[in-house]
Structures are given as C-alpha cells and as structure tokens.
XYZ file of N, CA and C in Angstrom:
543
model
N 169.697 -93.766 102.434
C 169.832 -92.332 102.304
C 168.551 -91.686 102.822
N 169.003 -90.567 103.627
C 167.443 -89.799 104.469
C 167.413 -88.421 103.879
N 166.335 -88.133 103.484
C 166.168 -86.678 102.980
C 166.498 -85.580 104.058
N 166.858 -84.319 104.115
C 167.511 -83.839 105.380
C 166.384 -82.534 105.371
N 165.372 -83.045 106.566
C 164.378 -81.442 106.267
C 164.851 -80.180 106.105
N 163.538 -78.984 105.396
C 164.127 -78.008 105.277
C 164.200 -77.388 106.746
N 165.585 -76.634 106.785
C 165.416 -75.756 107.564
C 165.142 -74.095 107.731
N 164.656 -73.392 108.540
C 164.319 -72.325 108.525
C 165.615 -71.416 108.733
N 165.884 -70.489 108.297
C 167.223 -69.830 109.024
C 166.864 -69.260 110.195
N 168.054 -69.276 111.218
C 168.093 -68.786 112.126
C 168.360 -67.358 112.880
N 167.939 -66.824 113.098
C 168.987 -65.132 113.965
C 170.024 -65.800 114.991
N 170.799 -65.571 114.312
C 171.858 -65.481 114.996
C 172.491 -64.486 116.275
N 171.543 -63.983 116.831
C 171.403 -62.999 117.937
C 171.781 -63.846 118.869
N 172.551 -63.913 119.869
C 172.763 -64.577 121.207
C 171.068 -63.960 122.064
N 170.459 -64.539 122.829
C 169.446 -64.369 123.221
C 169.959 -64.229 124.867
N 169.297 -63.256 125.844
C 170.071 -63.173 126.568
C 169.780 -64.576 127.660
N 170.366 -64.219 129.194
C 169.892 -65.644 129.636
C 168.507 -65.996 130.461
N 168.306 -67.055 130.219
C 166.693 -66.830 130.767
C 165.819 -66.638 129.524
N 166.135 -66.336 128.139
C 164.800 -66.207 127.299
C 165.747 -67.094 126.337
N 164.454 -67.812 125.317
C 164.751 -68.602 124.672
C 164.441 -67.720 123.087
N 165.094 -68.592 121.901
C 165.034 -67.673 120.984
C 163.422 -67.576 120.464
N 162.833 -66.818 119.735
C 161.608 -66.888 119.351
C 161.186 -67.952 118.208
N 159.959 -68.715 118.468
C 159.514 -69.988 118.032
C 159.087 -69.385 116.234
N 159.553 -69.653 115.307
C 159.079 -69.436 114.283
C 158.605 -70.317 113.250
N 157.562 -70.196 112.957
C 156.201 -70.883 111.927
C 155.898 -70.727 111.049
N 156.050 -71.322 110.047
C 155.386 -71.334 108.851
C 155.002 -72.505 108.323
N 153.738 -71.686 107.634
C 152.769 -72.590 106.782
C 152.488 -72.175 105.905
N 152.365 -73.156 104.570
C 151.853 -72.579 103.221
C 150.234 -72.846 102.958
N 149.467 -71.900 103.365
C 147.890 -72.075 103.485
C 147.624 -72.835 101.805
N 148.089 -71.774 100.675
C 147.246 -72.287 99.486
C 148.466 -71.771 98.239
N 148.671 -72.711 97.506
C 148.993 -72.596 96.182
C 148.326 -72.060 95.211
N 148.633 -71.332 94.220
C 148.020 -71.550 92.799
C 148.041 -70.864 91.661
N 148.084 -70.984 90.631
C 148.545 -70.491 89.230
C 147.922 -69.124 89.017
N 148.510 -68.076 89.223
C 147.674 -66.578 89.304
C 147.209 -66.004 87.414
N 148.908 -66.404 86.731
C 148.852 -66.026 85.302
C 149.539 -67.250 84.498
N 149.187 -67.971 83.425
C 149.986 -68.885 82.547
C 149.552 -68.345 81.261
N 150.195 -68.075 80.312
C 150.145 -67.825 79.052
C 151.289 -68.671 78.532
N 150.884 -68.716 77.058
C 152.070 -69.640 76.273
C 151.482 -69.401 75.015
N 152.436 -69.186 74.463
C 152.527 -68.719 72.613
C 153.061 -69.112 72.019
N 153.039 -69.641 70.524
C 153.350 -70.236 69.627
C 153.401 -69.242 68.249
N 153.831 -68.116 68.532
C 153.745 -67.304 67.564
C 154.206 -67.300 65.945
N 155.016 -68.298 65.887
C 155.323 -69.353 64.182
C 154.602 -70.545 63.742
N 154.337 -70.585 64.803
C 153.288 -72.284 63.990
C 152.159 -72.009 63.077
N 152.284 -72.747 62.399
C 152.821 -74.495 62.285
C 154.023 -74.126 61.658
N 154.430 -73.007 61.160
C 155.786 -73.584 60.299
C 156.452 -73.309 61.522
N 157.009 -72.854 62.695
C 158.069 -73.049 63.337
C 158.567 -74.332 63.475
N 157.610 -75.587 63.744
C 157.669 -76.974 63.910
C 158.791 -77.521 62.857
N 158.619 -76.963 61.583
C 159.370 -77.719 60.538
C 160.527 -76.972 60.827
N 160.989 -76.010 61.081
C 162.110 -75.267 61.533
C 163.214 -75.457 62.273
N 162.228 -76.645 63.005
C 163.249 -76.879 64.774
C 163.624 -78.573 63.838
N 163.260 -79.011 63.192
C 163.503 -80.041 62.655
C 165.296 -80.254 62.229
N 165.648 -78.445 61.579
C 167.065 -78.748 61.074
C 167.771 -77.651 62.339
N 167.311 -76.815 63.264
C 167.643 -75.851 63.815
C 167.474 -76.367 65.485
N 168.697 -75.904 66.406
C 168.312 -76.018 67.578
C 167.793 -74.468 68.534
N 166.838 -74.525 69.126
C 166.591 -72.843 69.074
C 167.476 -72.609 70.891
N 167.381 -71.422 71.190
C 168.523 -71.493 72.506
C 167.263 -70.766 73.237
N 167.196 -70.650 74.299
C 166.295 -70.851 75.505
C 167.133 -69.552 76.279
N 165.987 -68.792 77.065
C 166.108 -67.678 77.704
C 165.235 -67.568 78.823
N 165.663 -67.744 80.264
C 164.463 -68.087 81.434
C 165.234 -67.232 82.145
N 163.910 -66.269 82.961
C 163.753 -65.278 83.897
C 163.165 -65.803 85.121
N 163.568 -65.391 86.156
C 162.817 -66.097 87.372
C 162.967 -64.637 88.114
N 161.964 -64.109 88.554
C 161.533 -63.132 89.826
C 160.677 -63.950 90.922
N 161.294 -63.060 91.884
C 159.980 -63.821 93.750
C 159.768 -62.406 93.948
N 158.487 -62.227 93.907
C 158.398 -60.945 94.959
C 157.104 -61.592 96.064
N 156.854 -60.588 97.368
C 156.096 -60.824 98.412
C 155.603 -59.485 98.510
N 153.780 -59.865 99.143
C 153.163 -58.896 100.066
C 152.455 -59.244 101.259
N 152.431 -58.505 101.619
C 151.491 -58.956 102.908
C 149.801 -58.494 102.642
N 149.012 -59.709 103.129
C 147.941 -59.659 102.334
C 147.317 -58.476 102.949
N 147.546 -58.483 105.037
C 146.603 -57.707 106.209
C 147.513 -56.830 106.784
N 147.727 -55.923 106.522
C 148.596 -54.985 108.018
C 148.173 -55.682 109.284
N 147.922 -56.221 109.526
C 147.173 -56.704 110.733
C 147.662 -58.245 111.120
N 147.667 -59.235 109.829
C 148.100 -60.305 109.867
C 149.261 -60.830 109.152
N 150.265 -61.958 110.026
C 151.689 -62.318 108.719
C 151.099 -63.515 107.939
N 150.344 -62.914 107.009
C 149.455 -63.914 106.389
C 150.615 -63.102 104.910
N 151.452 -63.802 104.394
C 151.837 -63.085 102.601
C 151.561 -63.855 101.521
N 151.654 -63.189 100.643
C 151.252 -63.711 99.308
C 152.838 -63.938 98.416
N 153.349 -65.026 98.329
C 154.889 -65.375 97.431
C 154.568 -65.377 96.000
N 154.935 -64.571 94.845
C 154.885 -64.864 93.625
C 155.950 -64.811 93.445
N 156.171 -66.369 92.362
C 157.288 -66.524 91.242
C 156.794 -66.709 89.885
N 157.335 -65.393 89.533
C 157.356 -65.031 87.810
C 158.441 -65.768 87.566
N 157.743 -66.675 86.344
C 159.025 -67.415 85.323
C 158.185 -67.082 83.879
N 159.621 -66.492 83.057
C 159.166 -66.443 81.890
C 160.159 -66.846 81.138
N 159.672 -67.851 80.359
C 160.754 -68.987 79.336
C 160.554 -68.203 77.559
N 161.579 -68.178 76.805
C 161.483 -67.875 75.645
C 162.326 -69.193 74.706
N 162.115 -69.614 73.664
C 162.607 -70.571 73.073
C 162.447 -69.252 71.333
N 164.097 -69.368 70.821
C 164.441 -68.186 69.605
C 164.984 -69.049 68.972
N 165.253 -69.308 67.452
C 165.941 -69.600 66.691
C 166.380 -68.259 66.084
N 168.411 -68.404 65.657
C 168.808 -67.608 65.205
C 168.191 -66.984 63.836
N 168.604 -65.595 63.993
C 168.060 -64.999 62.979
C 168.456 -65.103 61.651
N 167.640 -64.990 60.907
C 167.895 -65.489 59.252
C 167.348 -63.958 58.033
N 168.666 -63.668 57.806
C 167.880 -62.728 56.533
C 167.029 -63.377 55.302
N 166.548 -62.486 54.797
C 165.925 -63.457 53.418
C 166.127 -61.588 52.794
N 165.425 -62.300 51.370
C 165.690 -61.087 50.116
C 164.609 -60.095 51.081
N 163.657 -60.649 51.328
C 162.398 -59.102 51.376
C 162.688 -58.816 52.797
N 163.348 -59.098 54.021
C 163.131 -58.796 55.279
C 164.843 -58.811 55.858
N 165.442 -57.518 56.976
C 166.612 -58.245 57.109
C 166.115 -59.020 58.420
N 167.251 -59.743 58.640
C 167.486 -60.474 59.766
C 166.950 -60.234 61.035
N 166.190 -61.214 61.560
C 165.247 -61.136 62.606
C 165.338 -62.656 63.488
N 165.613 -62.241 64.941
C 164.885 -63.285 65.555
C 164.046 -64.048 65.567
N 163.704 -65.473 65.404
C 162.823 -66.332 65.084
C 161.983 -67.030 66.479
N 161.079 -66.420 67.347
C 160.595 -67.047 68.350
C 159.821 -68.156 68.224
N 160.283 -68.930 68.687
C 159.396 -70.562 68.940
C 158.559 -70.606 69.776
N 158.520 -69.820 70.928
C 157.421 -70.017 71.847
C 157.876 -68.846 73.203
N 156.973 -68.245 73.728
C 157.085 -67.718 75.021
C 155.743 -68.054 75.833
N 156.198 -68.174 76.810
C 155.799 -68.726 77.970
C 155.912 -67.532 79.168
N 155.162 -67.654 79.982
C 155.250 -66.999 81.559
C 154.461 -67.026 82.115
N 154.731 -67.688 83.472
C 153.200 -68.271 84.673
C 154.405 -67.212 85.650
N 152.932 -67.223 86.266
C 153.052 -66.352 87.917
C 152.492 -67.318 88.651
N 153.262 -68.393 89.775
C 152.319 -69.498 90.600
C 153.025 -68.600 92.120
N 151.777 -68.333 92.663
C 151.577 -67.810 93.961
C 151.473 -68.962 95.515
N 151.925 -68.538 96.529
C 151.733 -69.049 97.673
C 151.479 -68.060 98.535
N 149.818 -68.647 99.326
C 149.585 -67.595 100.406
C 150.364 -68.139 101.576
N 150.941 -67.998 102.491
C 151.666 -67.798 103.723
C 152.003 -67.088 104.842
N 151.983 -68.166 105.769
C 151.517 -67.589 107.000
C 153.209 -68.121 107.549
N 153.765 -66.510 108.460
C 154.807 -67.058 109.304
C 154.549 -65.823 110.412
N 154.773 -66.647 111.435
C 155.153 -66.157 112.878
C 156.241 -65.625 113.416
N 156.542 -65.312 114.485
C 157.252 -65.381 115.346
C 158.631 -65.195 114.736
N 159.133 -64.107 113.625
C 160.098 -64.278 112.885
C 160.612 -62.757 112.763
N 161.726 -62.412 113.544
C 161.834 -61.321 112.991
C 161.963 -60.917 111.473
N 162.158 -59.675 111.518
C 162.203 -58.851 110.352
C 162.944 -59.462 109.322
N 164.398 -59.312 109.468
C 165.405 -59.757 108.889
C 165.015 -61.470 108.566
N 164.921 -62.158 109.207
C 164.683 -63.358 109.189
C 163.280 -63.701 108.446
N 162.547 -63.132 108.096
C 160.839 -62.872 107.392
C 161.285 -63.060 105.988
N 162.048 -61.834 106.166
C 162.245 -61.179 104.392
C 163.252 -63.167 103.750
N 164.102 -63.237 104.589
C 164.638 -64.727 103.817
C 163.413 -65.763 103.598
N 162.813 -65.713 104.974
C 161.658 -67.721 104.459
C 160.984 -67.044 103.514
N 160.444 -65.821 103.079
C 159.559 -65.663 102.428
C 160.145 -65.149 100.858
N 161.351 -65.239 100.762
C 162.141 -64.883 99.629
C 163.158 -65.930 99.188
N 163.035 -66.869 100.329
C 164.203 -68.227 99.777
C 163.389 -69.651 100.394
N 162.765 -69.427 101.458
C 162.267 -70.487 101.555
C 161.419 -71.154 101.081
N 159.945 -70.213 101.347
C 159.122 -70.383 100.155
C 159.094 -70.564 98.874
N 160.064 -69.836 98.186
C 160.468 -70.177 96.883
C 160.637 -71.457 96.745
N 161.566 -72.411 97.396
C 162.167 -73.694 97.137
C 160.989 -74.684 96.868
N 160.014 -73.994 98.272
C 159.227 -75.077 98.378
C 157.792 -75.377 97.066
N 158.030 -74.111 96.720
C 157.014 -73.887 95.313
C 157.807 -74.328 93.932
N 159.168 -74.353 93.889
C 159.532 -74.338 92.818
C 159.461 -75.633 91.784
N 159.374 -76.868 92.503
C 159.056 -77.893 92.089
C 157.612 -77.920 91.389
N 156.814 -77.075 91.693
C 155.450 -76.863 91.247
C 155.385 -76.374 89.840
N 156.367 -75.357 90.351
C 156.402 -74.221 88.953
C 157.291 -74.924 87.652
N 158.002 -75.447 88.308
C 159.066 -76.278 86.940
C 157.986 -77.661 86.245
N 157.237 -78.429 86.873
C 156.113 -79.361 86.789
C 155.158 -78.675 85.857
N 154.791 -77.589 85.871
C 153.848 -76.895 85.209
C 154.312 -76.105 83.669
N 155.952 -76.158 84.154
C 156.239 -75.654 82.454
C 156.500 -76.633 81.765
N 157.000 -77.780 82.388
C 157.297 -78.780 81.793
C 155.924 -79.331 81.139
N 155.025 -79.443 81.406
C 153.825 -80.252 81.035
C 153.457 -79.289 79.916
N 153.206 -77.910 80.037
C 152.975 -77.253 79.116
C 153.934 -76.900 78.018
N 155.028 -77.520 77.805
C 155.802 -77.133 76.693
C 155.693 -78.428 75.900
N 155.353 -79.338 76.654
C 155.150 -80.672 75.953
C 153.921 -80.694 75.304
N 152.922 -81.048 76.456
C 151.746 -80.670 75.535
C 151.146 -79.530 74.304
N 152.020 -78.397 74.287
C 151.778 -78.006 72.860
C 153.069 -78.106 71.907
N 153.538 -79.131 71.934
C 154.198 -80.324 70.794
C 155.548 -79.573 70.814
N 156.197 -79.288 72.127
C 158.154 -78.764 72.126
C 158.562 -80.070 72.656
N 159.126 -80.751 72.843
C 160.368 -80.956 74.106
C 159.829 -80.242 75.033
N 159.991 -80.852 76.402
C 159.379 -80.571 77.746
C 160.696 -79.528 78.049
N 160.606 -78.330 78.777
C 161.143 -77.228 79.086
C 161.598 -77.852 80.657
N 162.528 -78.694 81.303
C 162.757 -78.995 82.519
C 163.701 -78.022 82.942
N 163.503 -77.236 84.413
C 164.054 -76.313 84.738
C 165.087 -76.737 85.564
N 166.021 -76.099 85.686
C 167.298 -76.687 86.169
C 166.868 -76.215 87.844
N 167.708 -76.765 88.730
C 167.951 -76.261 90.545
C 167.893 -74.706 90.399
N 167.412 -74.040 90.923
C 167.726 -72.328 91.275
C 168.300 -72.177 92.489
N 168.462 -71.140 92.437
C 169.690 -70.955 93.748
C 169.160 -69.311 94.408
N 167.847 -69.631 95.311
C 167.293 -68.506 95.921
C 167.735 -67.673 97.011
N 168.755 -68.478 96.897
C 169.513 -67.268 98.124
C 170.571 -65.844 97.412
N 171.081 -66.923 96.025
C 171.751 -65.928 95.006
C 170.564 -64.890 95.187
N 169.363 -65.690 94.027
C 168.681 -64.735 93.504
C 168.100 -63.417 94.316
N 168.241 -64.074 95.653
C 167.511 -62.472 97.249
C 168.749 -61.815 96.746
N 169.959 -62.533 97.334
C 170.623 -61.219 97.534
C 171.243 -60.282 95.923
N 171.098 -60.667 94.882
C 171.390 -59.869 93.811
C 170.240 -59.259 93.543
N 169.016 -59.304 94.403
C 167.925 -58.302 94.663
C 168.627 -57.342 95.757
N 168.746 -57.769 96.640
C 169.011 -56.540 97.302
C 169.773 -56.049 97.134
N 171.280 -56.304 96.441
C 171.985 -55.725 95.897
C 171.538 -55.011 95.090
N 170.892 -54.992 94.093
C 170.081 -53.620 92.889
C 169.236 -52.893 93.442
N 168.557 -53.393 94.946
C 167.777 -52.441 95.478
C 168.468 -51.433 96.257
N 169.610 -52.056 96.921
C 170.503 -51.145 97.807
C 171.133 -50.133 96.296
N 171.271 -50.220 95.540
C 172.214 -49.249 94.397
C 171.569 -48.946 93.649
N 169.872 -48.993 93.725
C 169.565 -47.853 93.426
C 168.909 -47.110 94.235
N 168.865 -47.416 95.381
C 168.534 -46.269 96.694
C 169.565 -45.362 97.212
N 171.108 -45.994 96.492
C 171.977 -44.890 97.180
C 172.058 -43.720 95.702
N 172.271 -44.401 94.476
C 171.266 -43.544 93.248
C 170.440 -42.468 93.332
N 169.635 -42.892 93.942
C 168.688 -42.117 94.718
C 169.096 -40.628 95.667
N 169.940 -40.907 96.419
C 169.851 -40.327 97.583
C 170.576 -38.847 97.161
C-alpha cells in the first residue's frame, strides 16, 4: 500500500494555447503553538465524579488566515480548537441544577506560509483546506498529550473534513453579507 501525496487543487480554467497553467507553491516556513490553555475547574473532586459518570465532550474547530506583507504571499494559518469535557447537571438542596465542567481546553497552533503562483480563488482553498490538513495532525497530538497528562483519558480527535468546514464558512459569510446589503 502507497500513501497517495497531497494534492493541491487545481483551476480548472482551460488555459489558452501556447500558455501553460500557472506553477503553484507552497511551503510551510514554521509551525507553532500561538495560545494553549487547559482548565480543570472541579478538581480534585471532579476526578471522583468521572469515576461513576461519563461526561460528553464538545469540540470547536475554526481556520482563519492573514497575510503577514501586502507585499509578500507569505500567510499566517490559525486553527482554533476548543475542547470542553461537562458532566450532566445535578440539582442538590442549596443550588439548582448546573452543568458540571471537567475541563476546557483551547490551543490556537499557527502555520506561517508561503504560496505562489496561485490564483485568488485557488489561495483562499490551500490556505483554508490544505494547510489545515497538513497541521492538523499536530494539533490533535497536542490535545491528546495534554488531556492525558493532566490525569483525563487522552482527548483523540477524530478526521475533520476542511473542505466542509471552508465552505459552511462561506456560506455564513455569503448570508450575512446579503443581511447586510
């Protein structure tokens, strides 16, 4: 079995004859963890809690991009993930019923990146689906280690699906610009 490289998407523009389509490049200059926080806001007694209780899990994933230079396609990729772990809520005599948080979590791990030769349309995807993919293994590695090491079950993040996640961005961006108008 052969791993099947990533590929870049293509424009699908017929190019006319005599020019070839434009060569497009990318490179991920530098990784790295911009924000990680993690809270334990019940301990130590949450610990004895999860003992008879399973708590249910709530994960957010955002990508946004900038460009670092007007000048250069040098961008900056952040993926916000923020994990929550709740046990259902429990009344007692002195308090009513409240959500029980076990832990929240949320890292921002950044990639600076450099792409070329890419149109517009074609930019906004490597740098909103491609890049993502290629960071995401990073970012799931990093919650995982940290949910373990402060004494949960390791938080392993399932496959994401960054092409959903662009376009149900641009879908909320397109509706609320016509909102707008």
């Amino acid at each position: 079995m052969t791993d099947k490289p990533s590929t870049l998407p293509q424009d699908t523009n017929e190019q006319p004859e005599g020019q070839s389509a434009p060569q497009i490049s990318m490179s991920i200059n530098l990784q790295y963890v911009k924000d990680l926080s993690f809270e334990v806001p019940g301990g130590p007694m949450i610990f004895q809690q999860l003992q008879a209780e399973n708590p249910s899990m709530n994960i957010e994933i955002d990508v946004t991009t900038a460009q670092l230079h007007p000048e250069q396609p040098v961008y900056e990729v952040s993926m916000t993930t923020k994990i929550m772990a709740k046990l259902p809520p429990v009344a007692t005599a002195d308090a009513p019923a409240a959500e029980r948080p076990v832990f929240v979590g949320e890292l921002v791990y950044c990639a600076v990146t450099t792409v070329t030769g890419a149109p517009e349309n074609i930019l906004e995807q490597i740098l909103m689906i491609e890049v993502p993919r290629l960071i995401f293994p990073f970012v799931r590695n990093i919650l995982c280690d940290v949910t373990r090491e402060s004494g949960f079950p390791p938080v392993v993040l399932q496959p994401i699906d960054f092409v959903e996640l662009w376009q149900r961005k641009r879908n909320s961006s397109f509706a609320q610009a016509a909102g707008h108008a």
